[in-house]
XYZ file of C-alpha atoms in Angstrom:
631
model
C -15.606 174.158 4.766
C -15.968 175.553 0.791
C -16.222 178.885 -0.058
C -19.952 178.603 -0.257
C -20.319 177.619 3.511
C -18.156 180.588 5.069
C -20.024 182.787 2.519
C -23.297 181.558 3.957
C -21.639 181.577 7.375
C -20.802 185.607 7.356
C -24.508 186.323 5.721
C -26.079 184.524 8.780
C -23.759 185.821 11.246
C -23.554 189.277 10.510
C -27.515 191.017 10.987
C -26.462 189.354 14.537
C -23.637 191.022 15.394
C -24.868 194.488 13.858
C -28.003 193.745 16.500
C -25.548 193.437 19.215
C -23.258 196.558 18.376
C -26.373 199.164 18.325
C -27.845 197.195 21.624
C -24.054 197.598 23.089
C -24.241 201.425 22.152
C -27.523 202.023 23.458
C -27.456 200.404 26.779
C -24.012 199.985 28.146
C -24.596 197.288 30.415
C -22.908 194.281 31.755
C -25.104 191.760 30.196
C -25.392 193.265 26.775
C -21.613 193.334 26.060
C -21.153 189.594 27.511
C -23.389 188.005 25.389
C -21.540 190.655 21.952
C -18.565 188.984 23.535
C -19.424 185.202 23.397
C -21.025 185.970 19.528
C -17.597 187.030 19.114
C -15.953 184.609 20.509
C -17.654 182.285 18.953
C -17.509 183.470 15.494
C -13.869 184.075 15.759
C -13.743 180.507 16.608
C -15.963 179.530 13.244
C -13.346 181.600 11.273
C -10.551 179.934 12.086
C -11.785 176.591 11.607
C -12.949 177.921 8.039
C -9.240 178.707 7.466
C -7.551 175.424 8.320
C -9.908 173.787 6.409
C -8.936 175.826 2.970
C -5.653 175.557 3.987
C -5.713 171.403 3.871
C -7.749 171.893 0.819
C -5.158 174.206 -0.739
C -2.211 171.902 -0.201
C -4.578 169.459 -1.483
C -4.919 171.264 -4.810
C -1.101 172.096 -4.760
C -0.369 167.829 -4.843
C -2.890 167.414 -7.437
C -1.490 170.140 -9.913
C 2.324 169.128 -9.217
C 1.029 164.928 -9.901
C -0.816 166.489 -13.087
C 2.254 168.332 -14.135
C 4.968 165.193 -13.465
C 2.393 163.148 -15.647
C 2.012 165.499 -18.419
C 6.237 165.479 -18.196
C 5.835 161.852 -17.850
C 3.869 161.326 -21.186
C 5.371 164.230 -22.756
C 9.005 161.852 -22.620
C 7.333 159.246 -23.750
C 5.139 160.872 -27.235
C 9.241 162.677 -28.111
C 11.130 159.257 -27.388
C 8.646 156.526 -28.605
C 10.761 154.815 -30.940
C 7.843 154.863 -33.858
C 6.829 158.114 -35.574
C 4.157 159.874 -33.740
C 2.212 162.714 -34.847
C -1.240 164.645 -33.447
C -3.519 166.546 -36.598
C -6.443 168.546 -36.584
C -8.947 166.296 -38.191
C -7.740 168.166 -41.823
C -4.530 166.495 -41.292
C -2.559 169.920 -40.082
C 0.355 169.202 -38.293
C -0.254 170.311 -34.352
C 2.729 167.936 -32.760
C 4.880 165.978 -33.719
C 7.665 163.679 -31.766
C 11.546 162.971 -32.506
C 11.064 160.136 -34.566
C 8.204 161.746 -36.923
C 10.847 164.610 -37.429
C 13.827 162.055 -38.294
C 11.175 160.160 -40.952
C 9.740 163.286 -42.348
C 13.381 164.621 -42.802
C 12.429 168.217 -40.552
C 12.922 169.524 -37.229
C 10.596 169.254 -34.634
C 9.701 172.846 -34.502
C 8.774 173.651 -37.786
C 6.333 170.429 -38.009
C 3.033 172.295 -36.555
C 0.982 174.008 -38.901
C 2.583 171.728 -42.063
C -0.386 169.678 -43.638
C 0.611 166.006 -43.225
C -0.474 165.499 -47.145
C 2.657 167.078 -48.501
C 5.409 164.693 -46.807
C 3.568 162.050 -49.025
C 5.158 160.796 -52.001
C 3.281 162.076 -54.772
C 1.859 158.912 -56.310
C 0.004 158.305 -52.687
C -1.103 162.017 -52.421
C -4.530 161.498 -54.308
C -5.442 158.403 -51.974
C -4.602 159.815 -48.927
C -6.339 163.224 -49.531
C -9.726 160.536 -50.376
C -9.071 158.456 -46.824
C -8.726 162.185 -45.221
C -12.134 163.670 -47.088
C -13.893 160.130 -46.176
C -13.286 160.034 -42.861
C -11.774 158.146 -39.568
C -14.638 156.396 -37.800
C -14.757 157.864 -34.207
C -13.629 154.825 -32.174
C -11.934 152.732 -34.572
C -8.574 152.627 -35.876
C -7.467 153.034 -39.580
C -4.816 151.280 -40.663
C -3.044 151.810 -44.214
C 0.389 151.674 -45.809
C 1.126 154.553 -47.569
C 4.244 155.916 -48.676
C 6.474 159.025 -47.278
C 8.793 161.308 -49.240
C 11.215 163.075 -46.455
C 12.820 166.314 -47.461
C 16.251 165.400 -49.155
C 15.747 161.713 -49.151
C 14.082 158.792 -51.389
C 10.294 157.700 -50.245
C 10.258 155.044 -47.937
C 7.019 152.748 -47.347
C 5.667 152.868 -43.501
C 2.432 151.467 -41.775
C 0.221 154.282 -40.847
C -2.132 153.762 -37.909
C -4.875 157.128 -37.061
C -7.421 157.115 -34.343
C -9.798 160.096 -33.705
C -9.348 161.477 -30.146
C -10.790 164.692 -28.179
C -8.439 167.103 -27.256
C -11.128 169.440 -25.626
C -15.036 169.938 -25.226
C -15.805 170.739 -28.827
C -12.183 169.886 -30.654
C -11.100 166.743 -32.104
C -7.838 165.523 -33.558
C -6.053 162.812 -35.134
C -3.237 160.693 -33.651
C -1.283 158.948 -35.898
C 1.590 156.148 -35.794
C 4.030 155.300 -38.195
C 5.864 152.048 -38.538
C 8.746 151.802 -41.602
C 8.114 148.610 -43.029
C 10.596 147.103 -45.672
C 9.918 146.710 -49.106
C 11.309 143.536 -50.095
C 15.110 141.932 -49.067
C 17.130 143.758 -47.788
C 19.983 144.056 -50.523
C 23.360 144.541 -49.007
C 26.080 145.974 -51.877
C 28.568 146.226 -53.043
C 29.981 143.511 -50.970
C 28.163 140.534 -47.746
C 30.860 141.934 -45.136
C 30.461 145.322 -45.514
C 29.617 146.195 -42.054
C 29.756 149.384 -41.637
C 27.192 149.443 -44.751
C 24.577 147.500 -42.261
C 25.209 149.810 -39.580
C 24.468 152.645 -41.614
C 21.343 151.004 -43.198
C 19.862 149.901 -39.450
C 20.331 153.740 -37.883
C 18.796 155.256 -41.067
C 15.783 153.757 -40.033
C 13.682 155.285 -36.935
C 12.231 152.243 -35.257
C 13.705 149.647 -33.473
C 15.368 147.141 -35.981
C 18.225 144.312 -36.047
C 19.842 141.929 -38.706
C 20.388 138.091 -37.928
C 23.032 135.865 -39.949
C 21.721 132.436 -41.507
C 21.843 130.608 -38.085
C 19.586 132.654 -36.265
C 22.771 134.967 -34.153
C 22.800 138.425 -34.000
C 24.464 140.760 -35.505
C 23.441 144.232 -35.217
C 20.932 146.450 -34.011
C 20.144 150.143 -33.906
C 20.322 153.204 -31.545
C 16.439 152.687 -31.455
C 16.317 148.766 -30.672
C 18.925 149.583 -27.737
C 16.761 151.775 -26.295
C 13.567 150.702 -26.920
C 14.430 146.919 -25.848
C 17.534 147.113 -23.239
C 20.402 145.612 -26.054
C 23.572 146.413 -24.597
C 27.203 145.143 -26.329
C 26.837 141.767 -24.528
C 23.924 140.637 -26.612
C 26.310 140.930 -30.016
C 27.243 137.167 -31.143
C 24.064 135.779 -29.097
C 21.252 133.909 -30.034
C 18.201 135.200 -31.141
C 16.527 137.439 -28.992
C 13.169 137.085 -30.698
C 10.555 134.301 -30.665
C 7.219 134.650 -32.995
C 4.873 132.681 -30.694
C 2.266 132.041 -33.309
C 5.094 130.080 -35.999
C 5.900 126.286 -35.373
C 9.500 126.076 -33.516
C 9.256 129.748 -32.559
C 9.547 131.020 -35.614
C 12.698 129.271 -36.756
C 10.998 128.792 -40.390
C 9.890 132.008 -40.497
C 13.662 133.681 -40.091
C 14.457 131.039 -43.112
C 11.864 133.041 -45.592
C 12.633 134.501 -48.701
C 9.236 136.293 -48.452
C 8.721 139.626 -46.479
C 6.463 138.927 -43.769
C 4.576 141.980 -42.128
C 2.865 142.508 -38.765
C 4.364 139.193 -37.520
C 3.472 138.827 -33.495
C 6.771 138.868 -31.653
C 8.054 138.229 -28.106
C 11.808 139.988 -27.313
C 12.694 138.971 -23.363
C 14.164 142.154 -21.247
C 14.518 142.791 -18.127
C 12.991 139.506 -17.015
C 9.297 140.646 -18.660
C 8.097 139.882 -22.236
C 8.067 142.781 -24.358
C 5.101 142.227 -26.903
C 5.718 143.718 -30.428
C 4.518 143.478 -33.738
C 7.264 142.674 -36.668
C 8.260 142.686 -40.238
C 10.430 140.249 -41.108
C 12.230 139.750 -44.653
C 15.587 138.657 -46.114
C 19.070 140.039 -45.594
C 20.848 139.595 -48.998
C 23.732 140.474 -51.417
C 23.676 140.044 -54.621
C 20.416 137.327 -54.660
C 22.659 134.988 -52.139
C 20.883 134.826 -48.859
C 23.044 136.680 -45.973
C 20.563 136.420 -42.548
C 17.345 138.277 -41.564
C 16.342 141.737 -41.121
C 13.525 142.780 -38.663
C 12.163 145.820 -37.827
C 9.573 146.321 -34.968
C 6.580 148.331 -34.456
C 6.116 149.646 -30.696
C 2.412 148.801 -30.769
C 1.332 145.655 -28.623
C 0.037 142.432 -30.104
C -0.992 140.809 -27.409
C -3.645 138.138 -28.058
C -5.921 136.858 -25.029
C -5.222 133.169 -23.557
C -8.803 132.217 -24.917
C -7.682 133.498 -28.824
C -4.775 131.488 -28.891
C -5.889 128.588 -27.533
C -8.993 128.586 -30.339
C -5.971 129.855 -33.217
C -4.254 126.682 -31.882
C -7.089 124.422 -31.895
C -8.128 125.323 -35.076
C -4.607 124.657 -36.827
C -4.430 121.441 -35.077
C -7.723 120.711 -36.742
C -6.519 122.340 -40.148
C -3.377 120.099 -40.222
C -5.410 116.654 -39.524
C -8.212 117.464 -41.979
C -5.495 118.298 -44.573
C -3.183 115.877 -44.004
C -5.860 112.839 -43.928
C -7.373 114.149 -47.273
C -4.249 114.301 -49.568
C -4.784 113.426 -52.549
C -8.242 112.786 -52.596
C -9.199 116.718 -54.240
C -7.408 119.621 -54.714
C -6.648 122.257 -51.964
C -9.344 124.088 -52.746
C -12.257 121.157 -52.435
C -10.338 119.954 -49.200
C -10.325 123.067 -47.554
C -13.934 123.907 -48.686
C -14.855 120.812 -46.840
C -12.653 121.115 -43.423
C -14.297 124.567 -43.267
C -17.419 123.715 -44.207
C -17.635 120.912 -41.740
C -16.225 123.299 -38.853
C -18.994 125.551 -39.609
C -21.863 122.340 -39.488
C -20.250 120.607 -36.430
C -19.890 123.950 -34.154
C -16.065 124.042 -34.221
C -15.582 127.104 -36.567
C -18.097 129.935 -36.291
C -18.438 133.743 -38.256
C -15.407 135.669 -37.612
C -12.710 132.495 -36.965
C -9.353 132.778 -37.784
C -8.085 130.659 -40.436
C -4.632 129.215 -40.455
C -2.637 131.607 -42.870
C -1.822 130.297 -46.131
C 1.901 129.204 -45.221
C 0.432 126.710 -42.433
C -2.232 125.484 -44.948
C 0.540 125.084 -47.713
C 2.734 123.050 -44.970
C -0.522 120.987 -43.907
C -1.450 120.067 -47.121
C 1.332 119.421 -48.808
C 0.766 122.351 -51.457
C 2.102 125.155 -52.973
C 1.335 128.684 -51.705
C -0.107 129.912 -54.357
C -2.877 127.076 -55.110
C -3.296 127.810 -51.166
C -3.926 131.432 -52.357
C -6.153 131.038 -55.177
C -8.144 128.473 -53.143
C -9.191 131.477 -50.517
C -9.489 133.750 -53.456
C -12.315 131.463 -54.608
C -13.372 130.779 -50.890
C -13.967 134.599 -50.745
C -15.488 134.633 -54.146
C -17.842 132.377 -52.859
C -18.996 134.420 -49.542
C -17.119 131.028 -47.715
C -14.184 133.079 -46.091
C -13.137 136.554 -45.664
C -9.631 137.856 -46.741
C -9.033 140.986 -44.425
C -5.883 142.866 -46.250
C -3.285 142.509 -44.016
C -4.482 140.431 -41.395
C -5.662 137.242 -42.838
C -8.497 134.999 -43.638
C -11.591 134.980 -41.430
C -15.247 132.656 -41.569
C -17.612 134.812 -43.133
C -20.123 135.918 -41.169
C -22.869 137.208 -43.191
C -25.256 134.407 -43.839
C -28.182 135.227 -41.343
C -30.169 137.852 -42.087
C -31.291 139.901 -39.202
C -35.221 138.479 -37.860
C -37.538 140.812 -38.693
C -38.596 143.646 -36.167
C -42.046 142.560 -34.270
C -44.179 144.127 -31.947
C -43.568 143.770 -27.978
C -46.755 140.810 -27.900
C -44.941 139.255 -30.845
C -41.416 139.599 -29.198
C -42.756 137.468 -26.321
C -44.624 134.805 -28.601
C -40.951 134.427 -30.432
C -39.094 134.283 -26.884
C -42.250 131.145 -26.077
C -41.681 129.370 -29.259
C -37.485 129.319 -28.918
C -38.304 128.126 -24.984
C -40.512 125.351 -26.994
C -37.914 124.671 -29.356
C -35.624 123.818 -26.575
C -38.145 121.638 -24.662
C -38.773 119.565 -27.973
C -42.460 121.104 -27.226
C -44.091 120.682 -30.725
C -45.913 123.964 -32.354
C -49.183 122.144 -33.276
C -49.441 121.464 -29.611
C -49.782 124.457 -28.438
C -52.991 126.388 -27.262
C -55.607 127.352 -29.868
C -54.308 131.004 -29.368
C -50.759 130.224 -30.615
C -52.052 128.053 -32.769
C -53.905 131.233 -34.468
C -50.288 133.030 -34.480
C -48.663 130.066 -35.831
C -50.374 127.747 -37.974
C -52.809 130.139 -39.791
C -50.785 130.445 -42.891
C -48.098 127.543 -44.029
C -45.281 128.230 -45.092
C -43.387 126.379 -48.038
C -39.619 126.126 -46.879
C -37.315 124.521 -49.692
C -34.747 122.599 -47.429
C -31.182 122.749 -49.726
C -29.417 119.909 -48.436
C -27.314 117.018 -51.245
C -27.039 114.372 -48.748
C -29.587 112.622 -47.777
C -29.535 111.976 -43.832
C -28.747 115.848 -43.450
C -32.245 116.716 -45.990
C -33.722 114.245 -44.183
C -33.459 115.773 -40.674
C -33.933 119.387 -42.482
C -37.477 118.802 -43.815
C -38.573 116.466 -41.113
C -37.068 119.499 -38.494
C -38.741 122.187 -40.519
C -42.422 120.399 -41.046
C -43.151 118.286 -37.752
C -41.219 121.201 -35.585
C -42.069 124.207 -37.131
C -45.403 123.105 -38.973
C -44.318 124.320 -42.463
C -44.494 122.622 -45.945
C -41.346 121.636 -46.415
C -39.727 120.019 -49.879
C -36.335 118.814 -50.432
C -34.674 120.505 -53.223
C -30.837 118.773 -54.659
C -28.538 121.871 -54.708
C -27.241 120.678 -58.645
C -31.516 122.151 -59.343
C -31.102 125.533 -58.093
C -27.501 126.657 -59.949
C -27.712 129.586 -61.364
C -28.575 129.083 -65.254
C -29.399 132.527 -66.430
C -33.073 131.529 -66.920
C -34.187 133.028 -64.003
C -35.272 132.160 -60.747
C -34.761 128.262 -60.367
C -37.669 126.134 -61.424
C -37.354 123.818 -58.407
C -37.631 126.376 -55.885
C -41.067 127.828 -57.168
C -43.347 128.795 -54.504
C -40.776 128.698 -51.825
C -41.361 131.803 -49.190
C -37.797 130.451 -47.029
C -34.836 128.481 -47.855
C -33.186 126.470 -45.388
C -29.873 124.657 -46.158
C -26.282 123.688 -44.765
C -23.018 125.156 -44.707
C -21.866 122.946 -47.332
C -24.551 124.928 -49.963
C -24.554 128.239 -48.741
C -23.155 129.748 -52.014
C -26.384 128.538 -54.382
C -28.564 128.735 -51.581
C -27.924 132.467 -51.395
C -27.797 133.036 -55.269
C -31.384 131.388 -55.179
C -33.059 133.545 -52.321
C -31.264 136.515 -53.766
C -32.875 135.650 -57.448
C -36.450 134.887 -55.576
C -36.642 137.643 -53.101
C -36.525 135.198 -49.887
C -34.982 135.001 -46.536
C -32.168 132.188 -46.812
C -30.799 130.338 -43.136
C -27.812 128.417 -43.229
C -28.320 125.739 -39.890
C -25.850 123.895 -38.160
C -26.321 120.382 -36.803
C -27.552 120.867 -33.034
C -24.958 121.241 -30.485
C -26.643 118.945 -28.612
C -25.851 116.122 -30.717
C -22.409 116.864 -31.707
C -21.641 117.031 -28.122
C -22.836 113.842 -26.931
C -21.631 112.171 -30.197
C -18.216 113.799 -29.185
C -18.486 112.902 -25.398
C -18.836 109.094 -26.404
C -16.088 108.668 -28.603
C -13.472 110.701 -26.038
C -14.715 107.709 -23.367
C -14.674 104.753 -26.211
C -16.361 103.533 -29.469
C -19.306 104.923 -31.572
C -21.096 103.525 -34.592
C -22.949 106.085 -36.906
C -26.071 104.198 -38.746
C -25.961 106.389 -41.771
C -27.964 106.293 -45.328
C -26.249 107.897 -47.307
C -22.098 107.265 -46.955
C -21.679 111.092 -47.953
C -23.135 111.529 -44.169
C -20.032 109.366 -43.486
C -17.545 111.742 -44.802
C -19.092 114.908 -42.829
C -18.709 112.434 -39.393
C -15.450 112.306 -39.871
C -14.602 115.392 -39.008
C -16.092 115.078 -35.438
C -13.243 115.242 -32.271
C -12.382 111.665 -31.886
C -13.627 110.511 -35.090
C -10.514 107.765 -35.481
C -12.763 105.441 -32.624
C -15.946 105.980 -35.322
C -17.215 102.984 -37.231
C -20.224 103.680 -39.833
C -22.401 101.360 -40.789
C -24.934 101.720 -44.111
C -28.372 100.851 -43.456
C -28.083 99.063 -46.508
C -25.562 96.736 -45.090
C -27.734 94.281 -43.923
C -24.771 92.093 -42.707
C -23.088 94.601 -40.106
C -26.267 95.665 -38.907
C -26.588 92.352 -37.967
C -22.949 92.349 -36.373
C -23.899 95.038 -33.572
C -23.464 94.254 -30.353
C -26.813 95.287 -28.208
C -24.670 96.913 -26.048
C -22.989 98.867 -28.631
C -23.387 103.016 -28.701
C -25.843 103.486 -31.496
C -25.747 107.311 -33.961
C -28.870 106.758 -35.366
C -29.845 109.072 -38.179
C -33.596 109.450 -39.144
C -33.229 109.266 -42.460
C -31.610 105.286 -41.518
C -34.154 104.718 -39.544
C -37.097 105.446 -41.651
C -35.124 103.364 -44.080
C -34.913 100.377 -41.853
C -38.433 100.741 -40.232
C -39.078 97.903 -37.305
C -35.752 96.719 -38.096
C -33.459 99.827 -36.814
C -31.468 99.142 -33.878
C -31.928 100.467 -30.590
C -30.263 104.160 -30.463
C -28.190 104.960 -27.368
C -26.701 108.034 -28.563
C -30.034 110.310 -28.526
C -30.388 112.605 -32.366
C -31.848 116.048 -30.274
C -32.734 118.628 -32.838
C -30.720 119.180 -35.838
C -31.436 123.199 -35.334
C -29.774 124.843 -32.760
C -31.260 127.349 -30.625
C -29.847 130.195 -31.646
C -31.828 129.907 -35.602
C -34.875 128.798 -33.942
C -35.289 131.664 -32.459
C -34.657 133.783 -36.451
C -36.975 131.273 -38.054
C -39.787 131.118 -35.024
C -40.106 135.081 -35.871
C -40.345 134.390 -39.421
C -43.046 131.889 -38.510
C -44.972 134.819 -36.850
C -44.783 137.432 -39.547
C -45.676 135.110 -41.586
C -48.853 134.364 -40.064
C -48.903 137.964 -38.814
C -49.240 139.425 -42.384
C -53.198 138.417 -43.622
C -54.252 139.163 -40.614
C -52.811 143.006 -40.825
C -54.176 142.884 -44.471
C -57.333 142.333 -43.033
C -57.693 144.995 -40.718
């Protein structure tokens, strides 16, 4: 019972028993003082079941504040003994707590930490940008990541990897918690002499996070007070092989612990205790005197943990990398070959906005190359709006080509949802009621379809006229290149651009120089899928017109059991067999008329349903537009 109930209890109970006492005074009689009695009795009996039931509840609240309190102690060990550098700040970057590690990096004791700004342990040259990243702002939610370098009290700077997330301390107060990884700066030089010793063990407890130095053949050596603890290393592992894999390098990482490169936020796997300990690394040479000695690796306590889905796409993708590569050397330089491979991911389904990209090691290993052609090659990818270089995490598939439909009202909403359902059902637009037809066909539009080969224009302005009822043109991307003349004469009149992957870059520089929307489309997944699901059973021919169509095919899974066949080649037309699984494209078969050969591979739509649904509310607006004039 709460305090409420017994409260309510007494209030009803007690005009009662007041009744009873003044009827017991006045009239002494049997009857009157039995039935005071049994009220009694019977709210004595209330009472006491009132009190066990606080008392359960009060032992109840005792467990729950002595759990609270062992898991405050709990996490309390943990924030002083994480092995990385741990601080919580108001959100002006005042000290309010601060762990063991922080103290041993910022060169101060714990205690006198709080109420320090965090600005003035920064080495001087790094003040001014980290007082702009503090006035700016930490998005709530996210997590900002920087290097940045620290100046301890009575010690050189050293450069860590500073990670800040906003959290809420209390109803109306916010903080920041930040993380702080030493990272290395280059090799690791070892002087004056390669078996100093005691020199190494000096330079691996200086540092605050877990760290440990490999010879040349992969044993190790030594580790620090914070690796022991932080991963179980006892005396027995000195002399023993390496403890650490890197799951994402080729043979574990064996190349990678061969570098003469430093290598940061490397995911790595270190076995203890018969569980895998997740970490993140930074890897770079252990040297004397520019001879190479071994490795040195430091580790960062956060968790890099990618899901089973991630890797398996990182894999596939690198598998896909290293054929593309590897069949194209020679023929281009790294830069064309990988402007192609992605390109064709992009068109065929098997990359999409916001892929991973092999790093630039694995593409210089794939293609034979150097890693700085590798490295210019993304520069110019990114240049191009192709690829996305994320500072310190990689290269990524743009994914900024689309631009967002246009809002519409609810009616028009549900018209758009019709028209993608149509789309799917290969339900033409002109065929469509008189009232859609109103909606829809009112007001053309002229849609310049980008496209330099010429089964892919083809299938662009046939998709974009017969399906979606517009006056489409083909335009050769070397017509709309920028000049500095303007707006490109080719593309006059057009109200939407429609091209490929492959000419995304002048596409965009043209809609951006005309004012109009620009979609990039992929080849439908329909088609790529049962093109794929032939050749993993057998054979496929592709009847192509123009052999540049040949080169894109190639890249499809299974492409090594493709044969392609010009419809100009009048001769192995003639050699198929009638059973024999047919690609027929429609630009071949408007080419070869009567004569075409009987398709068994069906060609569904070369949009996919996800732009048909962008360019079906274009379509509306479009038509939308006089009418609202109008009224």
């Amino acid at each position: 019972m709460a305090i409420g109930e017994i409260r309510d209890f007494l209030d009803a109970h007690t005009p009662r028993l007041r009744s009873l006492e003044d009827r017991t005074r006045g009239e002494a009689s049997p009857g009157a003082t039995r039935e005071a009695l049994t009220e009694l009795s019977l709210a004595l009996e209330e009472l006491r079941v009132s009190e066990e039931e606080l008392r359960v509840q009060s032992d109840m609240l005792t467990d729950v504040q002595q759990a609270l309190a062992t898991e405050r102690e709990r996490y309390h060990g943990f924030f002083t003994h994480l092995p990385d550098a741990c601080l919580v700040t108001d959100m002006a970057g005042v000290v309010r707590e601060a762990n063991r590690a922080a103290a041993e990096l910022l060169g101060a004791r714990e205690d006198a930490l709080p109420g320090k700004p965090l600005a003035v342990f920064v080495a001087e040259d790094d003040r001014r940008d980290f007082r702009g990243r503090m006035l700016a702002g930490i998005p709530a939610g996210e997590a900002a990541e920087w290097t940045v370098r620290i100046h301890p009290r009575n010690a050189p700077p050293v450069r860590v990897q500073a990670r800040v997330r906003v959290v809420r301390e209390a109803a109306s107060r916010n903080g920041l918690v930040w993380l702080f990884h030493q990272v290395l700066d280059g090799p690791v030089e070892l002087a004056p002499g390669r078996g100093d010793a005691s020199l190494m063990e000096a330079m691996l407890d200086a540092l605050a996070a877990p760290a440990c130095a490999l010879d040349l053949d992969g044993t190790l050596l030594r580790w620090n007070r914070a690796a022991a603890d932080a991963l179980g290393w006892g005396p027995e592992m000195a002399g023993g092989a390496c403890p650490v894999r890197f799951p994402g390098e080729e043979g574990g990482g064996d190349a990678l612990l061969r570098t003469r490169e430093r290598m940061d936020a490397v995911p790595a796997e270190v076995a203890r205790g018969g569980q895998t300990v997740r970490l993140r690394a930074c890897v770079a040479p252990l040297q004397s005197g520019g001879e190479r000695l071994g490795t040195f690796i430091t580790f960062s306590a956060e968790t890099a943990e990618a899901r089973p889905a991630e890797r398996e796409d990182a894999e596939a993708i690198l598998s896909q990398c290293r054929a593309a590569l590897a069949e194209g050397t020679g023929a281009g330089s790294v830069y064309e070959r990988l402007r192609t491979w992605i390109a064709s991911g992009l068109h065929l389904g098997h990359l999409r906005p916001g892929s991973r990209l092999p790093s630039i090691r694995q593409v210089a290993d794939a293609a034979g190359a150097e890693h700085r052609a590798v490295a210019a090659a993304y520069r110019t990818l990114a240049a191009e709006g192709l690829v996305e270089v994320r500072n310190r995490q990689g290269a990524f598939v743009a994914g900024n080509w689309d631009p967002a439909p246009p809002a519409l009202g609810e009616t028009a909403e549900w018209l758009a949802g019709v028209l993608e359902g149509a789309s799917g059902l290969r339900i033409r637009v002109p065929q469509l009621s008189d009232v859609v037809a109103r909606w829809t066909t009112s007001a053309r539009i002229r849609c310049a379809c980008i496209e330099s080969v010429e089964d892919e224009r083809a299938a662009l302005v046939a998709e974009m006229a017969g399906q979606w009822g517009m006056d489409a043109f083909a335009v050769a991307p070397d017509r709309v290149r920028a000049d500095g003349r303007g707006a490109p004469e080719a593309l006059h009149g057009a109200e939407l651009i429609v091209t490929t992957a492959f000419h995304a870059t002048e596409a965009h520089a043209a809609g951006r120089s005309l004012g109009v929307p620009v979609l990039v489309l992929a080849a439908g997944a329909e088609m790529v899928q049962a093109a794929e699901e032939v050749l993993a059973r057998g054979s496929l021919t592709a009847v192509v017109a123009d052999p540049g169509y040949a080169v894109r095919l190639r890249f499809l899974r299974g492409s090594e059991r493709l044969r392609v066949v010009l419809a100009d080649d009048a001769a192995a037309l003639a050699s198929l067999a009638p059973a024999e699984c047919v690609l027929l494209t429609p630009a071949a078969r408007q080419r070869l008329g009567t004569d075409a050969p009987r398709m068994l591979v069906p060609l569904p739509s070369f949009v996919s349903r996800t732009p048909a649904r962008t360019i079906a509310a274009f379509l509306i607006q479009h038509n939308l537009a006089p009418a609202r004039r109008r009224d």
